[in-house]
Coordinates of C-alpha atoms in Angstrom, one line a residue:
X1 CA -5.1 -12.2 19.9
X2 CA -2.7 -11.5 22.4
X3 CA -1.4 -7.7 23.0
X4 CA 1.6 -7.2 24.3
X5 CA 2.1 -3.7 25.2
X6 CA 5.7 -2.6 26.1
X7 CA 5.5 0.7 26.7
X8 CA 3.5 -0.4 29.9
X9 CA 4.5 -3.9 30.8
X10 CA 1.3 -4.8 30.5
X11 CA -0.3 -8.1 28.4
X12 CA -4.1 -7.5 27.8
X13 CA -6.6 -9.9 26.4
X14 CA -8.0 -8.0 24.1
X15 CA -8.7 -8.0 20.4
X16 CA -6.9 -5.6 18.0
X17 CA -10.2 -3.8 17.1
X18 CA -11.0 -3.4 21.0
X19 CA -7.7 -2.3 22.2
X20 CA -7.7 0.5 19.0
X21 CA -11.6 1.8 20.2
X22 CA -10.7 1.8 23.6
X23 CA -7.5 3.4 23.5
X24 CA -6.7 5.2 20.7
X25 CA -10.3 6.1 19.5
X26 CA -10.5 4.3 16.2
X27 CA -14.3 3.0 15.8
X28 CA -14.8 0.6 13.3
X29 CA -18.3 -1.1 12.4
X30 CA -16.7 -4.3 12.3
X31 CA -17.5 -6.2 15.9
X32 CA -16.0 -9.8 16.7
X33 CA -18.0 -11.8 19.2
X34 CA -14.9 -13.0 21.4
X35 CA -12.6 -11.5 24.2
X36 CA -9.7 -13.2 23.9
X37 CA -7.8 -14.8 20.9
X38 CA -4.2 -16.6 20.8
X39 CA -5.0 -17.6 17.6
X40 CA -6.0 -16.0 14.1
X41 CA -7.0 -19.3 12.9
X42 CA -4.4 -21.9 13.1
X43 CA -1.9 -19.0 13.6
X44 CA -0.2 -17.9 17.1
X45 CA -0.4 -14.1 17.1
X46 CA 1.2 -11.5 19.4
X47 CA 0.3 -7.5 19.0
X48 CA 3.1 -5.7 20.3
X49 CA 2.5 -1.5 20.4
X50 CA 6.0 -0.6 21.2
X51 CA 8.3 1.3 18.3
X52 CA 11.9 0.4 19.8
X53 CA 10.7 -3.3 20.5
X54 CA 9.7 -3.5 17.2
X55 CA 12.4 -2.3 15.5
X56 CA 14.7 -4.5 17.7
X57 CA 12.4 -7.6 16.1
X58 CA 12.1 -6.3 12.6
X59 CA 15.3 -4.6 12.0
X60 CA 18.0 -5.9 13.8
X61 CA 17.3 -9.3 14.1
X62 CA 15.9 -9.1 10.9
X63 CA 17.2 -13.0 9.9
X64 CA 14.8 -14.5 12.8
X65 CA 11.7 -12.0 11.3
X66 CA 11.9 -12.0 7.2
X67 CA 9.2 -13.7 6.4
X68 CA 5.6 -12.3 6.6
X69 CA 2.5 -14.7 7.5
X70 CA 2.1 -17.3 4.5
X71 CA -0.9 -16.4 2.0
X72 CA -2.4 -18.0 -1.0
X73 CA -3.4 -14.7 -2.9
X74 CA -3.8 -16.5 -6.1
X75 CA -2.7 -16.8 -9.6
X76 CA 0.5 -14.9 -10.5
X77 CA 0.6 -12.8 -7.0
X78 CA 2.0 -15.7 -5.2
X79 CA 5.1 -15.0 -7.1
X80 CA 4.9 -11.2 -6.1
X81 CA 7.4 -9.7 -3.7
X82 CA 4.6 -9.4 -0.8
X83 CA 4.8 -13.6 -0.7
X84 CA 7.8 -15.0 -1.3
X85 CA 10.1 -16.4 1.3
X86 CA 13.5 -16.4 2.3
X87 CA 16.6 -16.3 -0.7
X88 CA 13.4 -16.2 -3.2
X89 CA 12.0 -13.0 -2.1
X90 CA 16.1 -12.1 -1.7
X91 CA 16.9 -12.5 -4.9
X92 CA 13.5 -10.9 -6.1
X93 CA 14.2 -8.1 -3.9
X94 CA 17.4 -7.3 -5.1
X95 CA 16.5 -7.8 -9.1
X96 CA 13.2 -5.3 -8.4
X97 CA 15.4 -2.7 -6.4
X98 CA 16.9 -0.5 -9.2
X99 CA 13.4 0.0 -11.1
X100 CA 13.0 2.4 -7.8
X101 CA 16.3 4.1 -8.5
X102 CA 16.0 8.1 -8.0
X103 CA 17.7 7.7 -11.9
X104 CA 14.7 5.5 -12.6
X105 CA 12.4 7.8 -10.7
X106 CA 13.3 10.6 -12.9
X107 CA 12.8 9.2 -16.3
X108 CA 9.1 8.0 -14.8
X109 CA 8.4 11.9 -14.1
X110 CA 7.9 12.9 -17.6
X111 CA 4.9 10.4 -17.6
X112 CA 3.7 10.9 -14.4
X113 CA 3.5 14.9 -15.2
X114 CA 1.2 14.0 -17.9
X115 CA -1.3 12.2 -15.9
X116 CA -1.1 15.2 -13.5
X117 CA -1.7 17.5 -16.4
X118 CA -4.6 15.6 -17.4
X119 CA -5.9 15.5 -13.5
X120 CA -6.0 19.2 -13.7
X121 CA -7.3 19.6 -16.9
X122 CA -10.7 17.8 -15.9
X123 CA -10.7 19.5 -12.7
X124 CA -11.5 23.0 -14.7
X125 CA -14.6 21.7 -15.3
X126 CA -15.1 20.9 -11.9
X127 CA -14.7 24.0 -10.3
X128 CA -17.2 24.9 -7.9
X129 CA -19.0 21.7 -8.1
X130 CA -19.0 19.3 -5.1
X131 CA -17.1 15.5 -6.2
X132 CA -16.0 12.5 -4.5
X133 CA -12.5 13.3 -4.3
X134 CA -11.4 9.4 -4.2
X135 CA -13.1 8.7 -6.8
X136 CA -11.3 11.3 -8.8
X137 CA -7.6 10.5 -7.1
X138 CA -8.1 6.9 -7.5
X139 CA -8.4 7.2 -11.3
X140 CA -5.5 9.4 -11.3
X141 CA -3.2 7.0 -9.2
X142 CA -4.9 4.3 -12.3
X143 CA -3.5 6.8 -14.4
X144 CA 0.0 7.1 -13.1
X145 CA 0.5 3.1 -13.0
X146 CA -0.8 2.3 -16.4
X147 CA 2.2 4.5 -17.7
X148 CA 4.9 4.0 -15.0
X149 CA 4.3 -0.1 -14.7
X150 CA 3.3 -1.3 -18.3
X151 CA 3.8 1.9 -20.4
X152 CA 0.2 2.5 -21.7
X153 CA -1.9 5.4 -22.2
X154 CA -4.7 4.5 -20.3
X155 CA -8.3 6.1 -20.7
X156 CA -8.6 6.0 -16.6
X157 CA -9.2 9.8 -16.2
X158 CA -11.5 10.2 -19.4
X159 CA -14.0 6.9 -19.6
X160 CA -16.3 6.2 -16.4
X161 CA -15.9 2.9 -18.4
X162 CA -12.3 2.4 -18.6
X163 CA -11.8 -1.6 -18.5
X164 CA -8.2 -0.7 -16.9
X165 CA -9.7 1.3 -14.1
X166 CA -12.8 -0.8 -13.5
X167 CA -11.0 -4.0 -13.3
X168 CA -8.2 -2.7 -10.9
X169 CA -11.3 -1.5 -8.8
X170 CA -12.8 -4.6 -8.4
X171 CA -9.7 -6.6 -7.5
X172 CA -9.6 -4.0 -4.2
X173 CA -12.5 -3.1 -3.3
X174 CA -14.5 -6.1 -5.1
X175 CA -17.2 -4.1 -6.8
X176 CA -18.9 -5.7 -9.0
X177 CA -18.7 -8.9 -7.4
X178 CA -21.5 -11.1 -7.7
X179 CA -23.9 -11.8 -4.4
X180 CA -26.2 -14.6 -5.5
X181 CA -26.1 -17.6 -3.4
X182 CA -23.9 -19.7 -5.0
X183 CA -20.9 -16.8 -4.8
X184 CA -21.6 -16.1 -1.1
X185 CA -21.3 -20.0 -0.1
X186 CA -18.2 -20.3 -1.8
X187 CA -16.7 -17.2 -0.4
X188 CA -17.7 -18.7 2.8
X189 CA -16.6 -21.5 2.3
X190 CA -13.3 -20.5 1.1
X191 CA -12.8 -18.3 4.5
X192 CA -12.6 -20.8 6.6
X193 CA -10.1 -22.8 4.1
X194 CA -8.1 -19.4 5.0
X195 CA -8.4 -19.6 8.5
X196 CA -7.7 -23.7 9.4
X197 CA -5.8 -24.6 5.9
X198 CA -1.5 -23.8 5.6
X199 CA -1.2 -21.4 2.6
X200 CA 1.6 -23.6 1.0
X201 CA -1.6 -26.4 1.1
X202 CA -3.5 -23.6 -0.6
X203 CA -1.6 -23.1 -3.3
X204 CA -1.2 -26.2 -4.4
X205 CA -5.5 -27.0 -4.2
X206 CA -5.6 -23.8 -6.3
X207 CA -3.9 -25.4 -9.5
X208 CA -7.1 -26.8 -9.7
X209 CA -9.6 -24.6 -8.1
X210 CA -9.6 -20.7 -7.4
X211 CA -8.8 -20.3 -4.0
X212 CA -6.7 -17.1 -3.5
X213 CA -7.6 -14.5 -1.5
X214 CA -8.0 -12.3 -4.3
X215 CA -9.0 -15.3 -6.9
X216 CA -12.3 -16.0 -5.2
X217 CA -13.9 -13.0 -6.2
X218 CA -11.8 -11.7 -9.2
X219 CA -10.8 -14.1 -11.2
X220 CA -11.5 -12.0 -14.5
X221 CA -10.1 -9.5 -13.2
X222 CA -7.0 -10.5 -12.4
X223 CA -6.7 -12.2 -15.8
X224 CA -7.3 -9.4 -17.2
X225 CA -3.7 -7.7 -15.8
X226 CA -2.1 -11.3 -16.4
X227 CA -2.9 -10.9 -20.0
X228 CA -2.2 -7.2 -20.3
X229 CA 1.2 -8.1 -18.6
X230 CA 1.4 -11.1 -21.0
X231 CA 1.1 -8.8 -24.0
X232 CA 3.6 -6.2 -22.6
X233 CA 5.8 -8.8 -22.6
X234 CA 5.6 -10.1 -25.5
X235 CA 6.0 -6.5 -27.4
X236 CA 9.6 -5.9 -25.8
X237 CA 10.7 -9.2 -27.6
X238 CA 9.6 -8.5 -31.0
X239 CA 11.0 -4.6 -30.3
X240 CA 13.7 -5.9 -28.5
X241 CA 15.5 -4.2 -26.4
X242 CA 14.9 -0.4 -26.4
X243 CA 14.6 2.8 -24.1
X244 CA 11.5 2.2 -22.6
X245 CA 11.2 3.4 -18.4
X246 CA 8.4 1.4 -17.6
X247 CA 8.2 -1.4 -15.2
X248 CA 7.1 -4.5 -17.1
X249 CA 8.9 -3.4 -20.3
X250 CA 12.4 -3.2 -18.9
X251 CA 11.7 -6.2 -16.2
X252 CA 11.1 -8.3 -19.7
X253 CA 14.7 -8.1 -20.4
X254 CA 15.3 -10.0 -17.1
X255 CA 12.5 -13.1 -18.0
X256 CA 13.8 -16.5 -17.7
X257 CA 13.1 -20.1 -17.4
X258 CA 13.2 -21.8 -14.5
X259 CA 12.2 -25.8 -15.1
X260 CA 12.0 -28.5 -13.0
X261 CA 14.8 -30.7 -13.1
X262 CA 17.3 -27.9 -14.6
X263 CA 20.6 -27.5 -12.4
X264 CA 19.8 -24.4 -11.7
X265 CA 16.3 -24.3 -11.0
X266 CA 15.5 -23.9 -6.7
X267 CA 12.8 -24.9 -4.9
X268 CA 11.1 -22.2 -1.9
X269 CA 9.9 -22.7 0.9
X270 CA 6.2 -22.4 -0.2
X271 CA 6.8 -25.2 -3.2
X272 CA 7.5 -22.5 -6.0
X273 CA 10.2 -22.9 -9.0
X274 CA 12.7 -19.6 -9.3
X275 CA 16.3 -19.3 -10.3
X276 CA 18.9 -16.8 -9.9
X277 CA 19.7 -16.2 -13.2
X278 CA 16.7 -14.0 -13.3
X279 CA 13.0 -13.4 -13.2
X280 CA 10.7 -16.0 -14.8
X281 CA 7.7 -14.9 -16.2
X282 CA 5.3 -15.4 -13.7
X283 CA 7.4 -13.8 -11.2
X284 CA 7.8 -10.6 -13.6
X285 CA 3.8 -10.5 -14.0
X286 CA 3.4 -11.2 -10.2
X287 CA 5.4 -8.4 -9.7
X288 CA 3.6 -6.0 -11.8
X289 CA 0.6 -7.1 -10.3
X290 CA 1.8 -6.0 -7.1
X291 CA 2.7 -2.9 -8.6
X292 CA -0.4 -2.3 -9.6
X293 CA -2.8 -3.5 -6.5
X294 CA 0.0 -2.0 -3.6
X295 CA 0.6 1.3 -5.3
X296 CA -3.2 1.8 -6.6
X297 CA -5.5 2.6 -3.3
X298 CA -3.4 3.6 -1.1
X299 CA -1.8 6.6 -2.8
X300 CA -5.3 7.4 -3.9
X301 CA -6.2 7.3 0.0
X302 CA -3.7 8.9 1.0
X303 CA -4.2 12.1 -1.2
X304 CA -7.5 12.1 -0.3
X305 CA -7.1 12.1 3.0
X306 CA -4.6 14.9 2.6
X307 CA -6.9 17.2 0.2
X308 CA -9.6 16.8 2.6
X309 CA -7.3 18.0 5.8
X310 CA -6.0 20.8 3.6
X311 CA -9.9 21.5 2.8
X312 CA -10.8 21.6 6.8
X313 CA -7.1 23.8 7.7
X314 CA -7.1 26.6 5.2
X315 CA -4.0 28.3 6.5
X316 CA -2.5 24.8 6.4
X317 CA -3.2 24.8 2.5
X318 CA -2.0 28.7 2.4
X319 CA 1.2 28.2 3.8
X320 CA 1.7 25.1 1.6
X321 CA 0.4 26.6 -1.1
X322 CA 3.0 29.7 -0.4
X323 CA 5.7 27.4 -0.3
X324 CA 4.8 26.0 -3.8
X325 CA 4.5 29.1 -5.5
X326 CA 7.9 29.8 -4.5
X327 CA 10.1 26.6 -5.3
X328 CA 7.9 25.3 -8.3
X329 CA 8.1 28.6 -11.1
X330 CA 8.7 26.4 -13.9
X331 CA 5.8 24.2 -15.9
X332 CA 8.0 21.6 -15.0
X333 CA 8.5 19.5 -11.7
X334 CA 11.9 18.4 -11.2
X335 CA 13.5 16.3 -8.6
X336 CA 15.6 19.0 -6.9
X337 CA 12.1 20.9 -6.9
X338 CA 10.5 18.1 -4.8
X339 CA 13.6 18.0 -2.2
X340 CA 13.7 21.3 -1.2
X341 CA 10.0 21.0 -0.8
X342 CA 10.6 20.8 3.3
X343 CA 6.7 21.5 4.1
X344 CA 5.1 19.5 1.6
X345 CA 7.2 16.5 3.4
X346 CA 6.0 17.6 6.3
X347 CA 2.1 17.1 4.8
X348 CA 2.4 14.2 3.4
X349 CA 4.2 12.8 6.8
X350 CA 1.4 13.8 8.8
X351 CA -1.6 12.8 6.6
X352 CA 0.3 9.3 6.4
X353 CA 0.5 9.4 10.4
X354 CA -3.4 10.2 10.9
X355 CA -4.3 7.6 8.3
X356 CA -1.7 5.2 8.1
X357 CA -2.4 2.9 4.6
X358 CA -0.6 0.0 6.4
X359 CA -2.3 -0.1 9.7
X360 CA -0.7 -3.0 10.9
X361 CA 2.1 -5.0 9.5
X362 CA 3.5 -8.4 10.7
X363 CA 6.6 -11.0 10.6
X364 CA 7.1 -14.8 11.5
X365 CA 9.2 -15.5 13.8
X366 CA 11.7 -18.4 12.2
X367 CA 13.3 -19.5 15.4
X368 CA 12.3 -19.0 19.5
X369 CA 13.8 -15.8 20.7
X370 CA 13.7 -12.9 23.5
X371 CA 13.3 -9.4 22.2
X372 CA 13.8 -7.0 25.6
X373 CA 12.3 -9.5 28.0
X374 CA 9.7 -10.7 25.8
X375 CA 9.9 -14.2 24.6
X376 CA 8.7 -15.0 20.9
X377 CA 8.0 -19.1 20.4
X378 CA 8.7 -20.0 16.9
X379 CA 6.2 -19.3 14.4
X380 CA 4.5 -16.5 16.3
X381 CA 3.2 -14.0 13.9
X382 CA 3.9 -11.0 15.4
X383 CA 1.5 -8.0 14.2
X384 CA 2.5 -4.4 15.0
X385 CA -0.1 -2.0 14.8
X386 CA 1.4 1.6 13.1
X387 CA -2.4 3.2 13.3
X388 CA -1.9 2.7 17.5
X389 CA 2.0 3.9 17.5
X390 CA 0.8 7.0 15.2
X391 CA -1.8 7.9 17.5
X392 CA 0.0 7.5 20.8
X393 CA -0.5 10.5 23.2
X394 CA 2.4 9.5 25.3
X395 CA 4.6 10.2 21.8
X396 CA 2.8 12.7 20.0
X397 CA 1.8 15.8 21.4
X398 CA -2.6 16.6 20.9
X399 CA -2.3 13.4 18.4
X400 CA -5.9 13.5 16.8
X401 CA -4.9 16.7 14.9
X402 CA -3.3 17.5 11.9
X403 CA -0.5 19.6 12.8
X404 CA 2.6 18.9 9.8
X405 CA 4.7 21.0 11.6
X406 CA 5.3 18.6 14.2
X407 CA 7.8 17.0 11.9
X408 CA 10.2 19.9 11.9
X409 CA 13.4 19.1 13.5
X410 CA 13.1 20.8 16.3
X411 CA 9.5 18.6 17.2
X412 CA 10.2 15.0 15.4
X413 CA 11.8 13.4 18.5
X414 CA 13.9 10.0 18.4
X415 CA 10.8 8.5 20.0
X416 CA 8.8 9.9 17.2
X417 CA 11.3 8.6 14.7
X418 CA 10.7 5.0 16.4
X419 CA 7.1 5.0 16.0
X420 CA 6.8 6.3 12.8
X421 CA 6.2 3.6 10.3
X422 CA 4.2 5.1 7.5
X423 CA 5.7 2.1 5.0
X424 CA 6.3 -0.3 7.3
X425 CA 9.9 -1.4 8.3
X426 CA 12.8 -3.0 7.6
X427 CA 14.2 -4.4 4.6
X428 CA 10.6 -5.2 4.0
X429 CA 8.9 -2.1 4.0
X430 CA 7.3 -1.3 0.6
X431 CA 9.6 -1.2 -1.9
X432 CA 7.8 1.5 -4.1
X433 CA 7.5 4.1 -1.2
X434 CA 9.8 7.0 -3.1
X435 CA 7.7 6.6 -6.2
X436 CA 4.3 6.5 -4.2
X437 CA 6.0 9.9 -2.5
X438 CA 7.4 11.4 -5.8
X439 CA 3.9 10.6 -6.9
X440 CA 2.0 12.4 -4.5
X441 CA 4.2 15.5 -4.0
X442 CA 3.6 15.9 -7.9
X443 CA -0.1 15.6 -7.3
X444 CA 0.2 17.9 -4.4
X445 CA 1.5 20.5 -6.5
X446 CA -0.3 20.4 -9.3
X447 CA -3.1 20.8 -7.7
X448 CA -2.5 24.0 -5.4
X449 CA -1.0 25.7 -8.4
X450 CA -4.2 25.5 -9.9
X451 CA -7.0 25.7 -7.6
X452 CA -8.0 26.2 -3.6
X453 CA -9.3 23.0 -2.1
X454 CA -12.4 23.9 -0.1
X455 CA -14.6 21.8 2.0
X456 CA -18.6 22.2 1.2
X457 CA -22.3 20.9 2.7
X458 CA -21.5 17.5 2.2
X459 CA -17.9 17.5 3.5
X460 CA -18.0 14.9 6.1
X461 CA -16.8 16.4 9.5
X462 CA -13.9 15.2 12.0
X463 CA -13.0 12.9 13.3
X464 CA -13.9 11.0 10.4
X465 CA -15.7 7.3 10.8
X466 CA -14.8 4.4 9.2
X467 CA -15.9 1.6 6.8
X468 CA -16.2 -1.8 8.0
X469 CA -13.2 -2.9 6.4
X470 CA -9.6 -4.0 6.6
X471 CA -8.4 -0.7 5.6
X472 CA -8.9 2.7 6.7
X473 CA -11.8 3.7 4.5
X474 CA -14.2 6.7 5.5
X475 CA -17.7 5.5 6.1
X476 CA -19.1 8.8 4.1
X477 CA -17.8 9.8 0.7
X478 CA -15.2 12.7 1.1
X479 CA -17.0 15.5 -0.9
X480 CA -14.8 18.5 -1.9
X481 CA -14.5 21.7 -4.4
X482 CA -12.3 22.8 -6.3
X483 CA -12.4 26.5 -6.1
X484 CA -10.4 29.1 -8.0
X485 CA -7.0 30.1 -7.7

């Protein structure tokens, strides 16, 4: 894996994992027995730490760098927004854009408020008690979704058992999953298919045999959503058309055919039927799916992350907590509440720079090109790491704490704005990243007008360590109170 790092001039021959631990302090368990890659399987990579390079690459010449690495997630996914290609995911793009309107984002609120409601509700009877405060958020976040994406009342929050919550937990963090010999081999097996096998090849092997990335392992799960989708779907056509907000309901009206053969039927890059008349059905479940699996753990991460700073900076929480009593006096939350909200931003800015929920993002490079001296052959995935950029003592000033005012205007810096990437970049940085904010400012609040987050014995202590995993997991469960207000 080849780093290029700008800000020095300097190419190193280290791996990613490496160049984090040795320069930025991140310790993960995970350990790779090799020095020096230029390849992620059959892939060309290049790590490049600099903000203004990247945004040069990813922004600007954004024609040469829309596509991300080709992957075979499996089943409906591989007509999500997170895979497609070229004028597919265009079109895509611009069909899913207005569910994220701030008019759409308003009409979701009402719903949202009711999961929040329901959050704080439970959390009464968890006062003073010690609990695993992801495991709490991440049945809220279950919560949210269920009503925003396929307008359900789901029992995430009340039933340990909840088949919506348990399913949506396996698919990310593959609980459940069984270990017997047989399942390990084929995992195994299919890792390597990852590794040395074109994802486009992929695909078409897994018409007849689950190979996804997320197919191996959850299968039934992810049928599960397919069907649930499915069934959405097929409500809003005997309804018909109505004034339903959520996502897969009003995405419905948009469902298509797209045949082969048909005059207006296209072909992808990666082999897949679509049409710009509208959204087939696969592509509307793949995007629901997406919906559900990119907007699930991460906002549940991140507002644990955030509770448990607040928890270990008590006059961090106060003055938050000061500002919330002031601008939120109504039952209520409104939108023009949340704006004027200036140090909550600030919060959530800062827990999403210390634990950055997309730690590294990449781009394929269509075409050979030179980006400030550096020259990019074609098909070079090139990775930039946000967890390094975030963490940078040359940008940000004592960079391991958790100081929120450092994005007040007179601290946030243009090189601060060019290495902040807490959604990645671009015109393909997550599409859902003002509900995911809308989402956890109402969580924030809700939760400080009811109670004082306090750390206790089993609070793990900082700096936190990590999981052995591709995402930024604590090793130790982040145990917290909820004390009285």
């Amino acid at each position: 894996m080849v780093i290029v790092d700008t800000t020095t001039e300097l190419t190193a021959t280290l791996t990613d994992l490496e160049y984090l631990d040795q320069n930025h302090g991140l310790s993960l368990a995970l350990q790779w027995n090799f020095t020096e890659i230029t390849y992620e399987g059959v892939l060309p990579l290049m790590m490049v730490y600099d903000g203004e390079w990247i945004k040069e690459a990813f922004v600007k010449n954004f024609p040469i760098f829309t596509n991300r690495r080709q992957l075979a997630l499996g089943r409906a996914l591989d007509s999500g927004l997170f895979s497609l290609e070229g004028d597919h995911w265009k079109h895509t793009r611009k069909t899913l854009t207005p569910e994220f309107s701030s008019g759409k984002l308003k009409k979701m609120m009402p719903e949202i408020q009711k999961a929040m409601k329901a959050f704080v509700n439970l959390r009464t009877n968890d006062k003073e008690k010690a609990v695993n405060i992801r495991r709490k958020v991440d049945r809220l976040t279950l919560d949210v979704i269920s009503r925003t994406a396929f307008g359900l009342e789901s029992d995430a929050q009340t039933n340990e058992n909840s088949q919506f919550a348990l399913n949506a937990v396996r698919i990310i963090n593959g609980e459940g999953f069984n270990t017997n010999l047989k399942e390990q081999i084929r995992l195994a097996i299919a890792t390597v298919i990852f590794l040395i096998v074109p994802a486009w090849l992929i695909r078409k092997i897994s018409r007849y045999a689950e190979l996804g990335i997320l197919t191996v392992t959850n299968t039934e799960s992810l049928a599960h959503f397919e069907n649930l989708c499915k069934s959405v779907i097929e409500s809003r056509r005997e309804r018909g058309g109505d004034s339903s907000n959520d996502f897969v309901q009003t995405l419905a009206d948009n469902i298509v055919e797209a045949p082969a053969g048909h005059p207006h039927t296209l072909t992808d890059s990666l082999g897949l039927h679509w049409t710009k008349d509208g959204l087939t059905e696969n592509e509307v479940i793949g995007s629901a799916l997406l919906f559900l699996l990119a907007g699930f753990q991460t906002t549940a991460d991140t507002l644990s992350f955030l509770f448990y700073e607040l928890a270990l900076h008590p006059d961090i929480q106060q003055k938050l907590y000061e500002e919330i009593r002031t601008l939120f006096d109504t039952d209520e939350i409104t939108p023009e509440q949340l704006t004027q909200a200036e140090y909550l931003n600030y919060c959530l800015n800062e827990i999403s720079r210390l634990y950055p929920q997309g730690f590294r993002f990449d781009r394929v490079a269509a075409e050979d090109v030179t980006i400030k001296g550096i020259f990019v052959p074609k098909g070079t995935v090139v990775v930039a790491s946000a967890w390094v950029l975030h963490r940078d003592p040359a940008i940000w000033e004592n960079p391991e704490d958790f100081d929120p005012d450092r994005f007040s205007p007179e601290r946030f810096t243009d090189q601060c704005s060019n290495s902040f990437f807490p959604f990645g970049i671009g015109n393909r940085k997550c599409i859902g990243s003002r509900l995911a904010l809308v989402e956890m400012k109402m969580a924030v609040v809700s939760v400080l007008k009811s109670f004082v987050i306090e750390r206790c014995e089993e609070t793990p202590s900082r700096p936190l360590q990590f999981q052995a995993t591709i995402a930024i997991l604590p090793a130790k469960p982040i145990m917290l109170k909820f004390g009285k207000r």
